[in-house]
Tab-separated table of C-alpha atoms in Angstrom:
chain	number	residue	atom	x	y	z
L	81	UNK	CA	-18.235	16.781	-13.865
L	82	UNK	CA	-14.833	18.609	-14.830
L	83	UNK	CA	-14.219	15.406	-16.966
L	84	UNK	CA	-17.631	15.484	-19.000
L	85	UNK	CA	-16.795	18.871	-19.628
L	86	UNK	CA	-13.164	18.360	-21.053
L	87	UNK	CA	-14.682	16.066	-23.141
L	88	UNK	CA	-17.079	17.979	-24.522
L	89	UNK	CA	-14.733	21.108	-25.365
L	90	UNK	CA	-13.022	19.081	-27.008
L	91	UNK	CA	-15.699	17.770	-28.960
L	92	UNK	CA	-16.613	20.959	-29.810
L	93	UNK	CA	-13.736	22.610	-30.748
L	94	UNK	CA	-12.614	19.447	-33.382
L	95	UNK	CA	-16.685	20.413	-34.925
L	96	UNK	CA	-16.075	24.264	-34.926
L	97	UNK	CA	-12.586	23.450	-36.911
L	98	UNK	CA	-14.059	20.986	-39.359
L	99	UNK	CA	-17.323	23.358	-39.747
L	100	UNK	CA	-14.727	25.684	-40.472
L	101	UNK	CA	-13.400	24.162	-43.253
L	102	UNK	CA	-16.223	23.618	-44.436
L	103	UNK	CA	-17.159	27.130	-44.929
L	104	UNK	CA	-13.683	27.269	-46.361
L	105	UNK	CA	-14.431	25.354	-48.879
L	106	UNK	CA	-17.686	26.421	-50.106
L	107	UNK	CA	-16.199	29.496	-50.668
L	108	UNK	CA	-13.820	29.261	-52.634
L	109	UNK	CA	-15.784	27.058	-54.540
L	110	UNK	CA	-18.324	29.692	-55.356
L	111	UNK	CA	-17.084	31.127	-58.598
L	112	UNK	CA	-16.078	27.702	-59.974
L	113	UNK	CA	-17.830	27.126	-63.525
L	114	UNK	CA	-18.751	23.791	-64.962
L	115	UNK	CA	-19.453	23.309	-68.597
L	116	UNK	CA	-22.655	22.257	-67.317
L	117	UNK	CA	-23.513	25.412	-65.326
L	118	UNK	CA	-22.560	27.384	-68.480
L	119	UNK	CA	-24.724	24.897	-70.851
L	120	UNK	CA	-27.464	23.881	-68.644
L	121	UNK	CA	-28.269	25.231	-65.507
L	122	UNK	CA	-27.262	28.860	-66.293
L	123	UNK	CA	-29.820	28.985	-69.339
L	124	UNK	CA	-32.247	27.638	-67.228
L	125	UNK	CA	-32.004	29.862	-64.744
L	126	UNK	CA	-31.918	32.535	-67.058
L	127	UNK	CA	-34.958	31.311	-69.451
L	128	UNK	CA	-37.111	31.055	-65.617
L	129	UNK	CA	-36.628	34.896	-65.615
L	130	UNK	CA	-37.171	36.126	-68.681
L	131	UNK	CA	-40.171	34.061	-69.077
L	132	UNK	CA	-42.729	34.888	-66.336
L	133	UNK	CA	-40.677	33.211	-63.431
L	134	UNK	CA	-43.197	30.106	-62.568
L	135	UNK	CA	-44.645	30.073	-66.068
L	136	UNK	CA	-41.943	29.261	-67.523
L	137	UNK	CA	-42.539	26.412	-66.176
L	138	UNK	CA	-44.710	25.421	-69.173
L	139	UNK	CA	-41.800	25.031	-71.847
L	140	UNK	CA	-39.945	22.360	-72.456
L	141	UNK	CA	-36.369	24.392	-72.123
L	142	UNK	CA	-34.859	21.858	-69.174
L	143	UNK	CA	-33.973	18.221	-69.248
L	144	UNK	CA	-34.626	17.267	-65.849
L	145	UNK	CA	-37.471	16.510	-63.534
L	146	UNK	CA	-39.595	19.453	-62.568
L	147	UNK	CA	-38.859	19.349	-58.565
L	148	UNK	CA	-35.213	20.743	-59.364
L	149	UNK	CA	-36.176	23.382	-61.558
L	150	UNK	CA	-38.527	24.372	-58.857
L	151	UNK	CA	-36.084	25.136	-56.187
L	152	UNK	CA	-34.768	27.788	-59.147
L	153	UNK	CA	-38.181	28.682	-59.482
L	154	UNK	CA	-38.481	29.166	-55.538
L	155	UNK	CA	-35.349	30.937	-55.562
L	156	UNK	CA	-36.112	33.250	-58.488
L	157	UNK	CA	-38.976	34.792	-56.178
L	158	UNK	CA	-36.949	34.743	-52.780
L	159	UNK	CA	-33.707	36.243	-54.103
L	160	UNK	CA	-34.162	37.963	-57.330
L	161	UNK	CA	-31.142	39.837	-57.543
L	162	UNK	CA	-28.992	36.773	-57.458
L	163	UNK	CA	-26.900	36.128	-60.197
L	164	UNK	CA	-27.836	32.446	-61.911
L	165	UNK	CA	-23.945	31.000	-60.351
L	166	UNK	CA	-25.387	32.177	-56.525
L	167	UNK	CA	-28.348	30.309	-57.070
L	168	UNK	CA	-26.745	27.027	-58.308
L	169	UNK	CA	-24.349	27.496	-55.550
L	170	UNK	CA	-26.572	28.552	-52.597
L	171	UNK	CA	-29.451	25.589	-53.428
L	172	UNK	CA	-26.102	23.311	-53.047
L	173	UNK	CA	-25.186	24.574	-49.645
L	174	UNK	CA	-28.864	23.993	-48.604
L	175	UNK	CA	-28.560	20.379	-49.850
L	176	UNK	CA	-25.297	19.655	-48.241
L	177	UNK	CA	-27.129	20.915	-45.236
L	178	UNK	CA	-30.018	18.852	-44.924
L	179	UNK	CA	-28.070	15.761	-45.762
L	180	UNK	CA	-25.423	16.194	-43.175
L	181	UNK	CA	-28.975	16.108	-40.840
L	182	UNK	CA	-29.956	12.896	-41.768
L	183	UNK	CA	-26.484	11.438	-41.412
L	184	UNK	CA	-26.172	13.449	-37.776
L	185	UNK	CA	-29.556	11.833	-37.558
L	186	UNK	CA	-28.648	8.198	-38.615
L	187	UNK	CA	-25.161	8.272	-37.006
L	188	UNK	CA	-26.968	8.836	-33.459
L	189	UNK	CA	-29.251	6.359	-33.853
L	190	UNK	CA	-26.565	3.528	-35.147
L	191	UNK	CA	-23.116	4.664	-33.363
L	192	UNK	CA	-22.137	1.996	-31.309
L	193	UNK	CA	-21.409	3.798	-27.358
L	194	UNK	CA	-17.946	2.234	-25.868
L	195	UNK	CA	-18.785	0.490	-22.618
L	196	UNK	CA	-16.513	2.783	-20.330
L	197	UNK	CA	-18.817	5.924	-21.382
L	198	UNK	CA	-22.559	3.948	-20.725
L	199	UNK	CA	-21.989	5.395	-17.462
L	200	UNK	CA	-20.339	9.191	-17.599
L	201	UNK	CA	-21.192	10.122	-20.761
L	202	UNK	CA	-24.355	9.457	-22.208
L	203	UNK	CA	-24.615	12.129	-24.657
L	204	UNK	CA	-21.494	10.299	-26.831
L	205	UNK	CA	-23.510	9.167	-29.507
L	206	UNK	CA	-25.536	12.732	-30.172
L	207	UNK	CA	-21.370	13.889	-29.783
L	208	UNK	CA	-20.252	11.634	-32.139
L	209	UNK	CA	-22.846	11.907	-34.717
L	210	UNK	CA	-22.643	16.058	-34.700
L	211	UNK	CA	-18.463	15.156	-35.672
L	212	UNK	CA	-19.909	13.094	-38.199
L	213	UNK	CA	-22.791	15.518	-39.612
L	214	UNK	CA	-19.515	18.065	-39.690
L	215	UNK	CA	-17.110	15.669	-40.969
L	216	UNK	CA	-19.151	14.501	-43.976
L	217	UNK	CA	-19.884	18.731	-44.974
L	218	UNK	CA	-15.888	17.877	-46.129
L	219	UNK	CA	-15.916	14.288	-47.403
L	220	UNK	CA	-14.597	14.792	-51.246
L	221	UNK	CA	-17.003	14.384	-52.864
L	222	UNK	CA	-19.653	16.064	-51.316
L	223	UNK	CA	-17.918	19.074	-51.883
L	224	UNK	CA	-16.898	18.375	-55.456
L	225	UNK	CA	-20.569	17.413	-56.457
L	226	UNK	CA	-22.377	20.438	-55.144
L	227	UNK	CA	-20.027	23.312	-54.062
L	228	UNK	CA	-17.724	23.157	-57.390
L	229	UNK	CA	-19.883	21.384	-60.016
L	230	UNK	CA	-23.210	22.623	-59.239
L	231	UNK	CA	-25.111	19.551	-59.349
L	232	UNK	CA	-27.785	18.376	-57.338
L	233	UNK	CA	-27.348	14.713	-56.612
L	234	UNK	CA	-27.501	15.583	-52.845
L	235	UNK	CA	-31.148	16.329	-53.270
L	236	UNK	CA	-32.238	12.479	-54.430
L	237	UNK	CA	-29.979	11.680	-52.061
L	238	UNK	CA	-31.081	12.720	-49.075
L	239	UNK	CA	-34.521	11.742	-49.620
L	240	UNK	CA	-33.276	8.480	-50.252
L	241	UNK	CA	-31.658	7.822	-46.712
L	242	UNK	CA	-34.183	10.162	-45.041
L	243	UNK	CA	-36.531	7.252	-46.777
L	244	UNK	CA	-34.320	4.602	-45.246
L	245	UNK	CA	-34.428	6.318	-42.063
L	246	UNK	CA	-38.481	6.617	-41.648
L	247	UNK	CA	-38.519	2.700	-42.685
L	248	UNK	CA	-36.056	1.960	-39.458
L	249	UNK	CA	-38.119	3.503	-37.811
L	250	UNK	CA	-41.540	1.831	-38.768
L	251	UNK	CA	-42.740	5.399	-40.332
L	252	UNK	CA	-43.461	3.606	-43.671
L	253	UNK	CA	-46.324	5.337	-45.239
L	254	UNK	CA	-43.844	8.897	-44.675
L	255	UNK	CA	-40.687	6.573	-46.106
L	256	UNK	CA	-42.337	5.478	-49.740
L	257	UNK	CA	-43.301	8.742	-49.876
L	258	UNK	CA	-39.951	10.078	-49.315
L	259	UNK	CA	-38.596	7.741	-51.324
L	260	UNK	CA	-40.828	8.753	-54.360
L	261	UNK	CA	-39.623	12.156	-53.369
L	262	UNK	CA	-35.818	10.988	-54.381
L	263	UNK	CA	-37.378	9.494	-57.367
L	264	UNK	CA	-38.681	12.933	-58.727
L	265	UNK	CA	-35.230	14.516	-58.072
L	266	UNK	CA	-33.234	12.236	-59.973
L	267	UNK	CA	-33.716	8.067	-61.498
L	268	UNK	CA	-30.838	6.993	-59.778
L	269	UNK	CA	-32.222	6.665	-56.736
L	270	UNK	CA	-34.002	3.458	-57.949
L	271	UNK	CA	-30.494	2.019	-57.008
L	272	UNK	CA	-32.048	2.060	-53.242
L	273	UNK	CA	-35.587	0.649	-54.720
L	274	UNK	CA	-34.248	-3.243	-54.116
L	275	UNK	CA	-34.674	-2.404	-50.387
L	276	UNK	CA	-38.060	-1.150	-51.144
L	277	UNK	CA	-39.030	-4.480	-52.767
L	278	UNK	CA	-37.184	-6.450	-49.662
L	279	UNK	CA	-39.677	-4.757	-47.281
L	280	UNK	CA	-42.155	-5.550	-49.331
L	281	UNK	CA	-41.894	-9.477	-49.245
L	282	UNK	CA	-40.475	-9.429	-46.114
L	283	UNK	CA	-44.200	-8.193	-44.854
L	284	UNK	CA	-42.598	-5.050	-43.063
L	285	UNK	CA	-44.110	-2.363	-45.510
L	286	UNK	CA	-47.586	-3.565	-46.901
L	287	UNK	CA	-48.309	-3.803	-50.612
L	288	UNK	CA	-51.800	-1.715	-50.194
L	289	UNK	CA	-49.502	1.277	-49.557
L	290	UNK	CA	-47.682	1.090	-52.777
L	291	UNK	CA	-50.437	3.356	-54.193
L	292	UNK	CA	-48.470	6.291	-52.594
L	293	UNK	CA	-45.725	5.994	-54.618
L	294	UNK	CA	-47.534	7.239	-58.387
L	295	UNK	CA	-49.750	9.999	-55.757
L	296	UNK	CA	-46.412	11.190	-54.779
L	297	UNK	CA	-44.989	11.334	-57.878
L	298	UNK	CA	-48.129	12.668	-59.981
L	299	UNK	CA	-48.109	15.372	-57.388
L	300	UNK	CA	-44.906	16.874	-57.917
L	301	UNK	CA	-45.717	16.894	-61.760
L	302	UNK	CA	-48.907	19.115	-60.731
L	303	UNK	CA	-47.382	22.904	-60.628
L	304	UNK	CA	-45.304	22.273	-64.077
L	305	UNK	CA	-48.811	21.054	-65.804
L	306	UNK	CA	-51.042	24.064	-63.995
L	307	UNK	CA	-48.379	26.342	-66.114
L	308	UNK	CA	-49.220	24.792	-68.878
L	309	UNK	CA	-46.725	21.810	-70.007
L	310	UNK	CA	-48.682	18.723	-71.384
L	311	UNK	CA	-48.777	15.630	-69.347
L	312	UNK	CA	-46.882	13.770	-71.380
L	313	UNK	CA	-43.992	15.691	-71.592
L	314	UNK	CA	-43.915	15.532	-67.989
L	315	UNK	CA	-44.195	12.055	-67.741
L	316	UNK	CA	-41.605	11.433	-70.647
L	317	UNK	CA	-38.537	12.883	-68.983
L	318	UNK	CA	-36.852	9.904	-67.303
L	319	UNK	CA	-37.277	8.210	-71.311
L	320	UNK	CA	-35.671	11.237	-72.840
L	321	UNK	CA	-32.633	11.187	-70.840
L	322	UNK	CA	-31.978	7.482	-71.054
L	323	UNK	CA	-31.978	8.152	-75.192
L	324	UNK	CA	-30.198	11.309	-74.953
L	325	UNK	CA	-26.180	9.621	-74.881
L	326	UNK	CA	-25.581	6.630	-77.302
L	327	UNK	CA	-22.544	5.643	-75.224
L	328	UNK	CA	-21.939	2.644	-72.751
L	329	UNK	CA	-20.485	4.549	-69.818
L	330	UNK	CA	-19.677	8.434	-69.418
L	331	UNK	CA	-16.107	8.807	-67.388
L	332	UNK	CA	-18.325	5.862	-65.116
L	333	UNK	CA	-16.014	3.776	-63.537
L	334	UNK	CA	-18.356	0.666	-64.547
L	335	UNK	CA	-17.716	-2.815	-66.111
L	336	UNK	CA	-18.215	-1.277	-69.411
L	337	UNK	CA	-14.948	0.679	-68.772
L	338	UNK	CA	-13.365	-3.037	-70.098
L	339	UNK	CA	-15.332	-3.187	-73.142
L	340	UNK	CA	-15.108	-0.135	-74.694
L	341	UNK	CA	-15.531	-1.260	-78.469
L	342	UNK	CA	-18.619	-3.766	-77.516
L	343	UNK	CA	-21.657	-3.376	-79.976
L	344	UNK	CA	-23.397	-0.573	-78.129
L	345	UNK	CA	-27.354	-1.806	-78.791
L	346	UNK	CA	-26.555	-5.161	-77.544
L	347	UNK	CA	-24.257	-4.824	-74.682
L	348	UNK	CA	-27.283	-2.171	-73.499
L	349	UNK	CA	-29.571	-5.191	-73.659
L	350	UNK	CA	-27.280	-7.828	-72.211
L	351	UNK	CA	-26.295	-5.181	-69.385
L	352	UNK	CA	-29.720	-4.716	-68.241
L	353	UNK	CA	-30.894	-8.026	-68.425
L	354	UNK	CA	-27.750	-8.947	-66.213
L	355	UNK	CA	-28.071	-5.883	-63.813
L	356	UNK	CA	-31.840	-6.864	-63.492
L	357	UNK	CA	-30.573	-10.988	-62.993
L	358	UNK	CA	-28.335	-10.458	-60.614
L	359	UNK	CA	-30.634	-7.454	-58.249
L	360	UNK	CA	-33.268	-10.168	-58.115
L	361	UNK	CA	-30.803	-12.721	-57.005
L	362	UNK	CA	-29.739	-10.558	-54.540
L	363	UNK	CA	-32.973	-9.727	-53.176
L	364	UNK	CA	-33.978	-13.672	-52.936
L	365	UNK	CA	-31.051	-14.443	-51.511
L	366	UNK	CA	-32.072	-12.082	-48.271
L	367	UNK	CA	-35.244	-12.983	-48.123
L	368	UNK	CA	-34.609	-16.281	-47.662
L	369	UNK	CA	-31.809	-15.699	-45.169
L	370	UNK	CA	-33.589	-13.101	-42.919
L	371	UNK	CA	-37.567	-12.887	-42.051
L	372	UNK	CA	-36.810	-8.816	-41.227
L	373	UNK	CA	-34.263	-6.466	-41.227
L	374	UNK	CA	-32.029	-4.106	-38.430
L	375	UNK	CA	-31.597	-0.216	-38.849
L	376	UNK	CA	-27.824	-1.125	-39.881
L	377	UNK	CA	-28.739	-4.042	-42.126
L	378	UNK	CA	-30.515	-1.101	-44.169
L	379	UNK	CA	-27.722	0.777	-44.786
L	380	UNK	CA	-25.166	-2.258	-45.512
L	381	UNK	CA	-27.976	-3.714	-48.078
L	382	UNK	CA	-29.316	-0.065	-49.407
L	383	UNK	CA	-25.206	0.637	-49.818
L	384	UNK	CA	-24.582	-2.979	-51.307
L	385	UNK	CA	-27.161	-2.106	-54.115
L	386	UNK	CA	-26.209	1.425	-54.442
L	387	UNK	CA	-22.631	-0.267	-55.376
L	388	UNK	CA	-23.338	-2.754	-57.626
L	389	UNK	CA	-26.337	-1.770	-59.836
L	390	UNK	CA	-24.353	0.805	-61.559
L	391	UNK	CA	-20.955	-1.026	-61.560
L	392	UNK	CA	-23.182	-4.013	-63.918
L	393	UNK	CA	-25.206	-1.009	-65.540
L	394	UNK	CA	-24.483	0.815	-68.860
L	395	UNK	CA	-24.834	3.971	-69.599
L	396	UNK	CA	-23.969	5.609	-65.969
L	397	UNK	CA	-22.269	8.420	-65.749
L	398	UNK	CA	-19.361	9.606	-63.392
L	399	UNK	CA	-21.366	10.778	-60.588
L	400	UNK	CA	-23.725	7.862	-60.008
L	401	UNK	CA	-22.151	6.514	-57.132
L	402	UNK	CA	-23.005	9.885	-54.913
L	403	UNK	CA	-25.481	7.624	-52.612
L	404	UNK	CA	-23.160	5.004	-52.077
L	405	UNK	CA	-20.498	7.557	-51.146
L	406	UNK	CA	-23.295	8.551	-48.648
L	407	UNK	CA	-23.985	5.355	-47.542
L	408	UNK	CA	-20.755	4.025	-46.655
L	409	UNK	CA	-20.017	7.088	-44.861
L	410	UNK	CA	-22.547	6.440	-42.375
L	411	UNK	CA	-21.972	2.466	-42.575
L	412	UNK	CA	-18.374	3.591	-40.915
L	413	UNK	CA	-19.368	5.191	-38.289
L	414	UNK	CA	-22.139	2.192	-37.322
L	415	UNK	CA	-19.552	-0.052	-38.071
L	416	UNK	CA	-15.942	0.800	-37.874
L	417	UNK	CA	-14.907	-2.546	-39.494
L	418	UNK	CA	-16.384	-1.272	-42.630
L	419	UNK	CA	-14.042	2.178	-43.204
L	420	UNK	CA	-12.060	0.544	-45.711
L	421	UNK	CA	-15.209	0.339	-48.489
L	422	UNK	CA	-16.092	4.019	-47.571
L	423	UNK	CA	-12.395	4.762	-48.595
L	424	UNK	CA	-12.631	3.581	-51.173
L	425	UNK	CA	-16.021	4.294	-52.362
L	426	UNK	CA	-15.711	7.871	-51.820
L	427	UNK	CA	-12.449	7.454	-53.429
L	428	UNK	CA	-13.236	6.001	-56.556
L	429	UNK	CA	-15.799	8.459	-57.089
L	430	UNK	CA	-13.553	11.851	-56.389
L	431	UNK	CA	-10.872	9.721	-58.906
L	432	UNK	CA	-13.652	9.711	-61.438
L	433	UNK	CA	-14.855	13.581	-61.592
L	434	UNK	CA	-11.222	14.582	-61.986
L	435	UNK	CA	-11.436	14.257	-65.992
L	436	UNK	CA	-14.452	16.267	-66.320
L	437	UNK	CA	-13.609	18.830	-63.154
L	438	UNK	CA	-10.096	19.081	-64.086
L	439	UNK	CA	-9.683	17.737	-67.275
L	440	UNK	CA	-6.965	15.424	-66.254
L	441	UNK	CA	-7.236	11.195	-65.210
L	442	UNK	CA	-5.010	10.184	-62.426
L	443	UNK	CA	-6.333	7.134	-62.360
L	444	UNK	CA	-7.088	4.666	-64.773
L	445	UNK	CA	-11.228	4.767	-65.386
L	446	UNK	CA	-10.275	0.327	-65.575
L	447	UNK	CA	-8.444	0.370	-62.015
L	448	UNK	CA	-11.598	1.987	-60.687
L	449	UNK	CA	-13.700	0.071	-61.980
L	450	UNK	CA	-11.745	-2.795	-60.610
L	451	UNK	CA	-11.528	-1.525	-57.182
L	452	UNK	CA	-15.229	-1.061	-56.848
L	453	UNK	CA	-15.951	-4.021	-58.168
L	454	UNK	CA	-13.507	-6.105	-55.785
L	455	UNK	CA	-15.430	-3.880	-52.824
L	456	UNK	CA	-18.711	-4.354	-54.013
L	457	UNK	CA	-17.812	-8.312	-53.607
L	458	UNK	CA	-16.210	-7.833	-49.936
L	459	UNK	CA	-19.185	-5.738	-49.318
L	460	UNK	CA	-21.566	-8.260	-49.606
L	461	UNK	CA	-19.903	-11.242	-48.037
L	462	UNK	CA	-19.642	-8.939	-45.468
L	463	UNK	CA	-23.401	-8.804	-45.184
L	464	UNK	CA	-24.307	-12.910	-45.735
L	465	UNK	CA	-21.400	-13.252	-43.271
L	466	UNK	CA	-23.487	-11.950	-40.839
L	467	UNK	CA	-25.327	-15.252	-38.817
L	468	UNK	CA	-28.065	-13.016	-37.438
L	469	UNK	CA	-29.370	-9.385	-37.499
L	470	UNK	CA	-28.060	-6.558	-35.497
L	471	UNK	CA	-30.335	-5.430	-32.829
L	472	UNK	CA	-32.747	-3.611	-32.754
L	473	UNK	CA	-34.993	-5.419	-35.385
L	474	UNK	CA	-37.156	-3.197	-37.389
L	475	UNK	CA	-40.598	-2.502	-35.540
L	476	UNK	CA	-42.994	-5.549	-36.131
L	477	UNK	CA	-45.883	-3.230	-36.335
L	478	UNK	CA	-45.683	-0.218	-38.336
L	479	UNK	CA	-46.319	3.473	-37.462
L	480	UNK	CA	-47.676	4.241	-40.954
């Protein structure tokens, strides 16, 4: 008894010290000022105010998705004496928040339990995935992304492997919606949509449901056209951005970082048709090799896709990796073998916001793009090396 309760002070005290950092962090973070904030998301804020809070809603005076400019809306009402750099700030500390859950969440589900605890310890994995949820509040880049720069990748995010999570788990009606969800928030999480379309053929989510995924996403468009902005507009937002830079990458550390004087209109053509090639390859290819998937094999494929569609993309920008960084993250903890692509995943991706953060490059944008690429490759070996699923299989009959 004395034993399990060493074990857990000391479990708790390594949390409280990391959760302390944490904290640490975030603060001192709080006045930090992106070009961004000062270009973007501090007019926004600023236009929602002086224009009738929700009804603002109606012009076209932001460049994203509505759901994102409704959390400023949300917060406009909740804490109106907030200046527009505490709102930023504070919807980033809720993000970080609720994806640390889902990785506490996945962690406990995936951790492998040492044999010499089965016995005297059977809360280790809930342990163990509460260090993790507290670890990743520090990872790099989760702190650079939200805490300094004010962005908001954390909220695709974390619908994204909340998504992943509810299709483990047979919930899959609850996971396309989800994943429509991370869809509204930000395009990039169509990265994860190849394990959408593996489900799919693999029989585990049925086709009939796919109707959720426009409902979904119609439905968040709803409160921006009751204040009054046309349909179109709303529906035209993804198009606009993809139009808005005529460059092949933006400080991404892609394959394009090699070609940097390639005809731009072409090598956009060729680089989709090649991304598109080689997703589809990858998606036959594990098919073919497995009938259904395990909880892990979600993360290693979701991850392996996450890696390498915007490594063979153009056009990314620096911060495009931010799921992957995710992903691998929890991939470590399920399997231990696998810390060296989180390393270097999360890595890469800190090495990359250093020009715009800090306005200086440590590291070559080429040798980036080089390392991810020559992980992306070990990465998935790694997952055709595998001769059979890790237990537990998906559920055969699904909860949705």
């Amino acid at each position: 008894m004395l034993n399990k309760q060493m074990r857990s002070l000391e479990w708790g005290w390594k949390i409280a010290l990391i959760l302390s950092l944490a904290i640490i962090l975030r603060w001192h973070g709080w006045s930090w000022q992106t070009d961004d904030f000062k270009d973007f998301l501090q007019p926004w804020y600023q236009f929602i105010q002086g224009n009738d809070r929700f009804w603002a809603l109606k012009h076209n005076f932001f460049n994203y998705n509505p759901p994102y400019i409704y959390l400023l809306v949300l917060w406009s009402y909740l804490f109106p004496h907030f200046s527009a750099l505490a709102v930023i700030k504070s919807i980033a500390i809720g993000l970080d928040l609720g994806g640390s859950f889902w990785v506490y969440r996945w962690v406990a589900s995936l951790i492998p339990k040492p044999s010499h605890l089965a016995q005297d310890y059977p809360r280790f994995p809930h342990l163990a995935a509460l260090f993790a949820a507290a670890l990743f509040l520090i990872a790099p880049t989760i702190v650079l992304n939200g805490s300094y720069w004010g962005q908001c990748d954390m909220a695709y995010t974390t619908a994204a492997i909340a998504s992943l999570y509810g299709f483990s788990q047979g919930y899959n009606r609850l996971a396309l919606a989800t994943f429509t969800l991370a869809l509204t928030f930000k395009l990039q999480a169509i990265f994860t949509a190849p394990v959408v379309l593996i489900l799919l053929l693999q029989q585990q989510v049925h086709w009939r449901d796919l109707w959720i995924v426009p409902a979904v996403y119609g439905l968040t468009l709803v409160p921006a056209a009751i204040a009054g902005r046309p349909w179109d507009s709303l529906l035209g937002v993804y198009w606009q951005q993809f139009n808005t830079y005529q460059a092949l990458t933006m400080n991404a550390p892609s394959l394009y970082q090699w070609f940097p004087k390639a005809p731009y209109q072409l090598t956009v053509t060729v680089g989709l048709g090649v991304a598109g090639l080689v997703t589809l390859g990858l998606v036959g290819a594990i098919v073919r090799r497995w009938q259904r998937l395990s909880p892990v094999q979600l993360v290693q494929i979701a991850l392996g896709f996450n890696l390498i569609v915007p490594l063979l993309l153009p056009k990314m920008h620096d911060r495009y990796w931010f799921c992957a960084d995710v992903l691998s993250f929890i991939l470590a903890f399920a399997q231990p073998q696998t810390w060296p692509v989180a390393v270097v995943t999360i890595a890469v991706s800190t090495f990359s916001y250093t020009p715009y953060l800090l306005g200086k490059t440590f590291i070559s944008m080429k040798v980036l793009s080089l390392a991810l690429g020559i992980f992306s490759i070990y990465l998935w070996r790694y997952i055709f090396g595998m001769t059979v699923p890790v237990p537990p299989f998906l559920p055969k009959s699904s909860r949705s």
